[in-house]
Short mmCIF file of C-alpha atoms in Angstrom, two decimals:
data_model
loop_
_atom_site.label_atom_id
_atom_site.label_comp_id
_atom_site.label_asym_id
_atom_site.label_seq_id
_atom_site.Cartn_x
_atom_site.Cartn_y
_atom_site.Cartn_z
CA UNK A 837 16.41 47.37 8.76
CA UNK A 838 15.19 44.34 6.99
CA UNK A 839 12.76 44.73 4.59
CA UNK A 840 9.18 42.33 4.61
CA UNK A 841 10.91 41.30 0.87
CA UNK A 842 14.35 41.17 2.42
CA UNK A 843 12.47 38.69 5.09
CA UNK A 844 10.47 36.68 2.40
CA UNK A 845 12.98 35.91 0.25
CA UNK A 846 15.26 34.40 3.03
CA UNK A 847 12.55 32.31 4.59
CA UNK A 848 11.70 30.51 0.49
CA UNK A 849 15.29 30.43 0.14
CA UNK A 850 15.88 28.58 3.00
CA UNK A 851 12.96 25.95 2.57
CA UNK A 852 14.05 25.54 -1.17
CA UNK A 853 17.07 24.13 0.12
CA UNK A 854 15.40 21.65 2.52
CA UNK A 855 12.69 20.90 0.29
CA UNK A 856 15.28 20.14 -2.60
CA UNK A 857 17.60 18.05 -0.50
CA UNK A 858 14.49 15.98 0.70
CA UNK A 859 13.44 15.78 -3.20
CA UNK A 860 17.05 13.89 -3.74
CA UNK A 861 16.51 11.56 -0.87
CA UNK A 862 13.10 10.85 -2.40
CA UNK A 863 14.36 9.71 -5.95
CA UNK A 864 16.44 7.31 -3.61
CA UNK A 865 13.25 5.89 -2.08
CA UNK A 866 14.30 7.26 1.66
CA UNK A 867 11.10 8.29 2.80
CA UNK A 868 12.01 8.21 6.60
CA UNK A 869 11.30 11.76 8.69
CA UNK A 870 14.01 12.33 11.16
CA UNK A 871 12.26 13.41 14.62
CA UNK A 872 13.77 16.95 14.13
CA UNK A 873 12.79 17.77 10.59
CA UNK A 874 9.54 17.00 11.88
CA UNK A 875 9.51 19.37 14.70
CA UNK A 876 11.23 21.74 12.29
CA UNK A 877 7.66 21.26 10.20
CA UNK A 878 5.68 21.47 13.65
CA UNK A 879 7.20 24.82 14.44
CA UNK A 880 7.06 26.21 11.17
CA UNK A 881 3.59 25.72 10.18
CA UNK A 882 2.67 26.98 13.90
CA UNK A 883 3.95 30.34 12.78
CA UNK A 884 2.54 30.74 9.68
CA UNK A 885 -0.83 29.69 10.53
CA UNK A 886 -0.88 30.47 14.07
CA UNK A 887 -1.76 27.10 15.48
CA UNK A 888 -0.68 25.41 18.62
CA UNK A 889 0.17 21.96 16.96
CA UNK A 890 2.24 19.41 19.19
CA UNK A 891 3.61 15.84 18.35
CA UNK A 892 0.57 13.56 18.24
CA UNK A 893 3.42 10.72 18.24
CA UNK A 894 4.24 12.13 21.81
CA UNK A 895 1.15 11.67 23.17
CA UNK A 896 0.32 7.96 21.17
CA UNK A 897 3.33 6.03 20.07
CA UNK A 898 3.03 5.98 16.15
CA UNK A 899 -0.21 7.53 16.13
CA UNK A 900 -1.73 6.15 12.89
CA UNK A 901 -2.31 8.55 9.97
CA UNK A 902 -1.78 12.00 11.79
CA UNK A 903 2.01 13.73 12.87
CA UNK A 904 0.65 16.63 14.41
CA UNK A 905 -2.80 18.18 15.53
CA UNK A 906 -4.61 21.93 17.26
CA UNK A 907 -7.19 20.20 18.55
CA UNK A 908 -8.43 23.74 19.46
CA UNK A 909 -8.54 25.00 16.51
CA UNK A 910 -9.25 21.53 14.57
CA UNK A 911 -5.67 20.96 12.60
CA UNK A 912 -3.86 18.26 11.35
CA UNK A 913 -0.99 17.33 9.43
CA UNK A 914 1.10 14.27 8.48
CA UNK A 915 4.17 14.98 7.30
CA UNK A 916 5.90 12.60 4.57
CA UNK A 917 8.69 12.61 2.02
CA UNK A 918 6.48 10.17 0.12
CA UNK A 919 4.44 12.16 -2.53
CA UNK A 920 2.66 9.15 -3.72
CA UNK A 921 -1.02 9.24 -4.19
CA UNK A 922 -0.83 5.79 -2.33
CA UNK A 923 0.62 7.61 0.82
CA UNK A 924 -1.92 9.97 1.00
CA UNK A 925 -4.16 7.08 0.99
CA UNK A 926 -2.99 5.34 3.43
CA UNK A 927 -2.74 8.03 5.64
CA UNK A 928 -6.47 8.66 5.35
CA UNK A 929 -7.46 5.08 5.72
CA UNK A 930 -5.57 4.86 9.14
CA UNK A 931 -7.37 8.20 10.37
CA UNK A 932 -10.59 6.46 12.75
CA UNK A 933 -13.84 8.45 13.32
CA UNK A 934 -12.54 10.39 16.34
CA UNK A 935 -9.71 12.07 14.90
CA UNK A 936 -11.78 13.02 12.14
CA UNK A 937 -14.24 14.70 14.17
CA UNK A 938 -11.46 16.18 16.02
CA UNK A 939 -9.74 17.10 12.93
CA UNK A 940 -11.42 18.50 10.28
CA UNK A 941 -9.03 20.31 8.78
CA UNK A 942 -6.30 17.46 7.65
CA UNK A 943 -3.48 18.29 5.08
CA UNK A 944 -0.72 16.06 4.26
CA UNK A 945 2.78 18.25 4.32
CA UNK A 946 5.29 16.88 1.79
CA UNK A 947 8.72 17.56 2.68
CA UNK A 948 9.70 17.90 -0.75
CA UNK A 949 7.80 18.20 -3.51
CA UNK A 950 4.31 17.06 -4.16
CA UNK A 951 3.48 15.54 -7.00
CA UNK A 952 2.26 18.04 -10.14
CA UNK A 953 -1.37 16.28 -10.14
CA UNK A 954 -3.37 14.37 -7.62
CA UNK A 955 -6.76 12.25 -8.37
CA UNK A 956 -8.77 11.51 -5.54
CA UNK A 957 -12.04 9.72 -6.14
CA UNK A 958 -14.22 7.03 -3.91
CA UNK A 959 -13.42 6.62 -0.37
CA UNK A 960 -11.50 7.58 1.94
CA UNK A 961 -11.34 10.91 0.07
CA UNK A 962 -14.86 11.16 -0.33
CA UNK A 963 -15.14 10.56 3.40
CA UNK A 964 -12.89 12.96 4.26
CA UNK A 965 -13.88 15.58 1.60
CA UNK A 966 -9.94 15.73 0.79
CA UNK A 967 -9.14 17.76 -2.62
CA UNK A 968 -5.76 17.73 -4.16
CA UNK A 969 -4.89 21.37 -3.24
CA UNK A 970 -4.80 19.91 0.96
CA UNK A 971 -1.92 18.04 -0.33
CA UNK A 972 1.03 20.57 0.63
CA UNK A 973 4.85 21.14 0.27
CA UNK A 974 7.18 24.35 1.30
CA UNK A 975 5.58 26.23 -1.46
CA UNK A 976 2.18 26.03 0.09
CA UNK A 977 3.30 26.90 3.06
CA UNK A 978 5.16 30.21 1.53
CA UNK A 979 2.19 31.31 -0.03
CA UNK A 980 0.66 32.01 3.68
CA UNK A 981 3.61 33.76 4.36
CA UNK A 982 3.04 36.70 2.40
CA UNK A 983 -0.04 38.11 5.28
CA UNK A 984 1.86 38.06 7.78
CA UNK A 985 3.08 40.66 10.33
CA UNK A 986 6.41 42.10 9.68
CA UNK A 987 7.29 41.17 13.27
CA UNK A 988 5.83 37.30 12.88
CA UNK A 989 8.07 37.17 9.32
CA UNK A 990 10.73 38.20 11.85
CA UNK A 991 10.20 35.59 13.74
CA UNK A 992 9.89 33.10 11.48
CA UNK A 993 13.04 33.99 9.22
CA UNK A 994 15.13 33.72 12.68
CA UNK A 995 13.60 30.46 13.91
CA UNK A 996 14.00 28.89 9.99
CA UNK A 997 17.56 30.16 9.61
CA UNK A 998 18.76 28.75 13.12
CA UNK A 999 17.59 25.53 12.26
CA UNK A 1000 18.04 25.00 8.91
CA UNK A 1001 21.50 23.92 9.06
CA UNK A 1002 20.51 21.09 11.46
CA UNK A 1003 17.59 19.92 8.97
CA UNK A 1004 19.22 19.77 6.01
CA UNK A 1005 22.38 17.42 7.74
CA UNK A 1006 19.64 15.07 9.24
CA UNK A 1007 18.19 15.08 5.40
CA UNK A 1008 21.79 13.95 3.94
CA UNK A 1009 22.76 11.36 2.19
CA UNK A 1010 25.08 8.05 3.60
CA UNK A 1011 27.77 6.84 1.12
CA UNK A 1012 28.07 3.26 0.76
CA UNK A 1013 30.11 3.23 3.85
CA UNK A 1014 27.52 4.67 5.48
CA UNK A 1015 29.49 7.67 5.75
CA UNK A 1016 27.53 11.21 5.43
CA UNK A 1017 28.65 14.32 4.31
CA UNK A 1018 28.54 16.35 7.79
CA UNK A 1019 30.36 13.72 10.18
CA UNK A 1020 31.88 14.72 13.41
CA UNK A 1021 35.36 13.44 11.90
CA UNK A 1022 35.11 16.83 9.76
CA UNK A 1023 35.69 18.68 12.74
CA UNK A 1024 37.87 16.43 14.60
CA UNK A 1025 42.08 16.70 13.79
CA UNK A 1026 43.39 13.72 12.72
CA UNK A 1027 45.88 11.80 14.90
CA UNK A 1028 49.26 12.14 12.79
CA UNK A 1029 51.37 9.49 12.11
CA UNK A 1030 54.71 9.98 13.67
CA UNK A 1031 57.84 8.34 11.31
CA UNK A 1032 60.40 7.08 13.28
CA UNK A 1033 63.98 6.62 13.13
CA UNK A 1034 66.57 4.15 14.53
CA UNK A 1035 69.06 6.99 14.73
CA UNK A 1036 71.59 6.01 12.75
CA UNK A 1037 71.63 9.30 11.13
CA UNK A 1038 72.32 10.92 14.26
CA UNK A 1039 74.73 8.06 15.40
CA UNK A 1040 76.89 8.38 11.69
CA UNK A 1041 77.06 12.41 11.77
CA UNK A 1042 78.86 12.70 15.63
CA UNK A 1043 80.55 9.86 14.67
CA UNK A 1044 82.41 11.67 11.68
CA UNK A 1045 82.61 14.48 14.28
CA UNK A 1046 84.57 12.32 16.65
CA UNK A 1047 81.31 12.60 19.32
CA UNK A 1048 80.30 8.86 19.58
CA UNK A 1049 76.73 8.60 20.82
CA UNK A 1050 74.58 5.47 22.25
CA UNK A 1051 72.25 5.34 19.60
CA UNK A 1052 70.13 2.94 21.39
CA UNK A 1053 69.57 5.77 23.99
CA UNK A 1054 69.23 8.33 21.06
CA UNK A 1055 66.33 6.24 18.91
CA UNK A 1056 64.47 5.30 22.37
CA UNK A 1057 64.05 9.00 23.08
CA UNK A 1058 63.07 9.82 19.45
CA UNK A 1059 60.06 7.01 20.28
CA UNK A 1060 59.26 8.55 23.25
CA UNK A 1061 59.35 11.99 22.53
CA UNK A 1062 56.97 11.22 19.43
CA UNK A 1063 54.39 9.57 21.37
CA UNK A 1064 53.73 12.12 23.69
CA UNK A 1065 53.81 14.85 20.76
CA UNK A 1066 51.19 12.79 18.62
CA UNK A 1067 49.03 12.71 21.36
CA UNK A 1068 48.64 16.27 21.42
CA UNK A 1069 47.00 18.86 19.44
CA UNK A 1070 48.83 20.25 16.00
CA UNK A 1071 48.65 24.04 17.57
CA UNK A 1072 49.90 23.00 21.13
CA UNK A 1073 52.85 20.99 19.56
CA UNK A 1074 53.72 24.11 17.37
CA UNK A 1075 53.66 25.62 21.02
CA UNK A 1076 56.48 23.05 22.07
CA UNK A 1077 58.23 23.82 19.33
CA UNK A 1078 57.99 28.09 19.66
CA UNK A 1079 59.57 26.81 23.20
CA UNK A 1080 62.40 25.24 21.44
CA UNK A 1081 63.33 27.86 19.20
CA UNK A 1082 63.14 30.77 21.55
CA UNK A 1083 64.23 28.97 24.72
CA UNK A 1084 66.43 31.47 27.13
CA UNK A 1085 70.32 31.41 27.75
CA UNK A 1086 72.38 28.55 26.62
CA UNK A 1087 72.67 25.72 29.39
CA UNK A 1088 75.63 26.18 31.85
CA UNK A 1089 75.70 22.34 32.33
CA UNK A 1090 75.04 18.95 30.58
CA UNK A 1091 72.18 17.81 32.92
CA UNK A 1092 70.56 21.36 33.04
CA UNK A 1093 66.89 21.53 30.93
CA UNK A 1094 65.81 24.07 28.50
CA UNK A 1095 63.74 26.53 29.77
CA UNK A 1096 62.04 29.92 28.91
CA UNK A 1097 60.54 32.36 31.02
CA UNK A 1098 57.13 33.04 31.19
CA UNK A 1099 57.01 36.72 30.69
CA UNK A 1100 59.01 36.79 27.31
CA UNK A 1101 56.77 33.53 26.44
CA UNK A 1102 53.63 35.63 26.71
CA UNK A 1103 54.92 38.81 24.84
CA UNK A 1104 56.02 36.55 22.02
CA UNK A 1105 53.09 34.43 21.45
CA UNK A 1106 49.62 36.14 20.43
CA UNK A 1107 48.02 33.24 20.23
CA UNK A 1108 44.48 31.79 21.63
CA UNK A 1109 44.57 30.16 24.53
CA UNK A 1110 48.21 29.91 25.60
CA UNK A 1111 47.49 28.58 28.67
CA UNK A 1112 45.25 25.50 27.64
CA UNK A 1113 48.56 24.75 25.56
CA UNK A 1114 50.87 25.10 28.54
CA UNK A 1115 48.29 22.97 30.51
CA UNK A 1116 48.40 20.06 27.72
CA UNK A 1117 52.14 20.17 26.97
CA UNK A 1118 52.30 19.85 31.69
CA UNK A 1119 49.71 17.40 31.46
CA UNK A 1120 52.04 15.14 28.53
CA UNK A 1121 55.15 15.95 31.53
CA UNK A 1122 57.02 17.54 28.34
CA UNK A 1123 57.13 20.78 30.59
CA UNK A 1124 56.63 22.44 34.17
CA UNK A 1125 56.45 25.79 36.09
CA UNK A 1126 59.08 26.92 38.51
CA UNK A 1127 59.49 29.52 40.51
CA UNK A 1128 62.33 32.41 39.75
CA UNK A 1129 65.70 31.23 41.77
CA UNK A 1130 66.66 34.62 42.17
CA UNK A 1131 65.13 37.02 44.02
CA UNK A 1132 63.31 39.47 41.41
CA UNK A 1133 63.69 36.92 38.49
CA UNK A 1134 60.59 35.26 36.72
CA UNK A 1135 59.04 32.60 36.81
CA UNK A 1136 59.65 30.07 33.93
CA UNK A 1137 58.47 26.82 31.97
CA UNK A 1138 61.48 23.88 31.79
CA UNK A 1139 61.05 21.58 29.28
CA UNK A 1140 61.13 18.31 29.75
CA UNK A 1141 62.59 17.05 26.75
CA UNK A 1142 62.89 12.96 26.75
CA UNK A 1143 66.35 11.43 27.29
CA UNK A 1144 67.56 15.18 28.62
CA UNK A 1145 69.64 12.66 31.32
CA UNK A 1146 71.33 11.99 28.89
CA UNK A 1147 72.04 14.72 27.10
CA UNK A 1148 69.81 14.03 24.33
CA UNK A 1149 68.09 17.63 24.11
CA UNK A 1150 71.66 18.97 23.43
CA UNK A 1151 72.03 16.38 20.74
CA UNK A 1152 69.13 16.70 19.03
CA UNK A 1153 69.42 20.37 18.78
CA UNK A 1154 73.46 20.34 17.67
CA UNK A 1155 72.13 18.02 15.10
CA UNK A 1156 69.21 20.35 13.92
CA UNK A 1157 71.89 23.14 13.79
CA UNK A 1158 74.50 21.29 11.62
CA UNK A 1159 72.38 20.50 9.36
CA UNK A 1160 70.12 23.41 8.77
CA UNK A 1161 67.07 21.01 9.81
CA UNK A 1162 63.62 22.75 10.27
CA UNK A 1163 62.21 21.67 13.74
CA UNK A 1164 58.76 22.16 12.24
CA UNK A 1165 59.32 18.92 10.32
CA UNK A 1166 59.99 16.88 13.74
CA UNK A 1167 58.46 18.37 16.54
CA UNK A 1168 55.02 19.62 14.18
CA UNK A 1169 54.43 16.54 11.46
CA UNK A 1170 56.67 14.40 13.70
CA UNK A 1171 58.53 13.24 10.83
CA UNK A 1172 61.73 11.73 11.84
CA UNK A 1173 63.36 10.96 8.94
CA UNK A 1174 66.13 13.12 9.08
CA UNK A 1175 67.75 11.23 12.17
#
């Protein structure tokens, strides 16, 4: 069970990190609140000092001076990455008579840090009765934390966990590209870059074997076969090439395709999600299902393998075999090279 410590010191943890990232965009001068990091301040400060505070912006596009208000229970806050004394003051100057009255508690929420000291003298502070200690960051808001319920600091460690993640990438940083350090290309594979061959290669070893080939055929189904393997997934073309290596019986004709059957395939292969890989590799027409063509025989994939009307399949693998080739290098990183 966790501990009310345990619980604490996960919850300051977690706003350190925000509050330092938000410190680094601040020596930048990028003052700007994403939506969500202030919701994330909304939600948090409702927990800790149960209040019912919404998005005064909701209700009043850019309402001046406040972010959030309880007007039940008289709460406001404007939340800022600017720790200036001159942002507080502005903030207070664009705060009319009715939200005071409203309002009377107001703090300004610093996502950050706020500055060590604060003056305030003359108006509006004097109006407003505002003191340097309602001037908050994440470290004023931790020191409420310590009353509360263990059940509420449950709460509030699972809702700041979940959502920390998210505030901290809309606090990062863009590169002069504008690039930031969480980008969807991060998770996305890269599309490889297939190197091709004329092959000549090919067309000078069956040559020297006495086995003349049309090379033209030959490098048109080396283009052909590439494109449809860059197009798919690294894992499903490692797939293809499982299929390859541990294809069934050797053909009984020239014209006839490789093929394995779909039993052994799936007592072989422990892998996730075989069939979104069978469904892809269909989908590029590098394979298809057929039905057994004897009674009691399996079912089982053919592959489809380009220029196989001409014999190319046969080729390509009595070239990988005389020369020891590693199919992993063509049919994975779709490096050609060798052909």
């Amino acid at each position: 069970m966790l501990t009310r410590g345990h619980l604490i010191g996960q919850i300051v943890d977690d706003l350190a990190g925000i509050a330092a990232q938000a410190k680094q965009r601040a020596r930048l001068h990028l003052f700007d609140i994403h939506t969500h990091v202030e919701g994330f301040a909304k939600e948090v400060l409702n927990r800790v000092l149960t209040l019912g505070l919404s998005n005064l912006n909701a209700q009043r596009s850019n309402n001046p001076g406040l972010d959030l208000g309880d007007a039940t229970k008289g709460w406001a806050f404007q939340v800022t990455a600017d720790k200036s004394g001159a942002k507080v003051k502005e903030t207070l100057e664009n705060i009319d008579e009715e939200q005071r009255a409203r309002y009377p508690n107001i703090r300004i929420l610093i996502i950050g840090e706020k500055q060590g000291t604060y003056t305030f003298t003359g108006e509006p502070y004097e109006r407003f009765g505002f003191k340097p200690e309602m001037v908050w960051d994440f470290n004023d808001v931790c020191s409420h934390i310590m009353s509360l319920s263990i059940d509420a600091l449950r709460d509030l460690a699972g809702y700041v966990s979940s959502e920390t993640r998210r505030v901290r990438i809309e606090l990062e940083i863009p590169d002069d590209e504008g690039r930031f350090p969480t980008s969807i290309d991060n998770f996305i594979e890269a599309l490889p870059k297939p190197q091709l061959s004329d092959a000549s290669k090919m067309e000078a070893h069956f040559a020297a074997k006495k086995e003349p080939i049309d090379r033209g055929e030959a490098e048109k189904a080396i283009v052909e076969l590439s494109a449809k393997l860059a197009a798919l997934p690294r894992l499903t073309r490692e797939v293809f090439k499982l299929l390859i290596e541990r294809r069934d019986e050797e053909l009984t004709s020239f014209s006839e395709d490789f093929r394995i059957s779909d039993p052994k395939l799936r007592r072989i292969y422990h892998g996730d999600d075989l069939d979104g890989d069978l469904a892809l590799l269909s989908e590029a027409d590098l394979l298809d299902f057929n039905e057994p063509h004897d009674s009691g025989g399996a079912y089982f994939w053919r592959v489809r393998f380009p220029g196989r009307g001409n014999g190319f399949h046969l080729l390509f693998i009595q070239y990988v075999k005389d020369l020891g080739l590693n199919l992993r290098k063509s049919l994975v990183t779709l490096d050609f090279s060798d052909f």
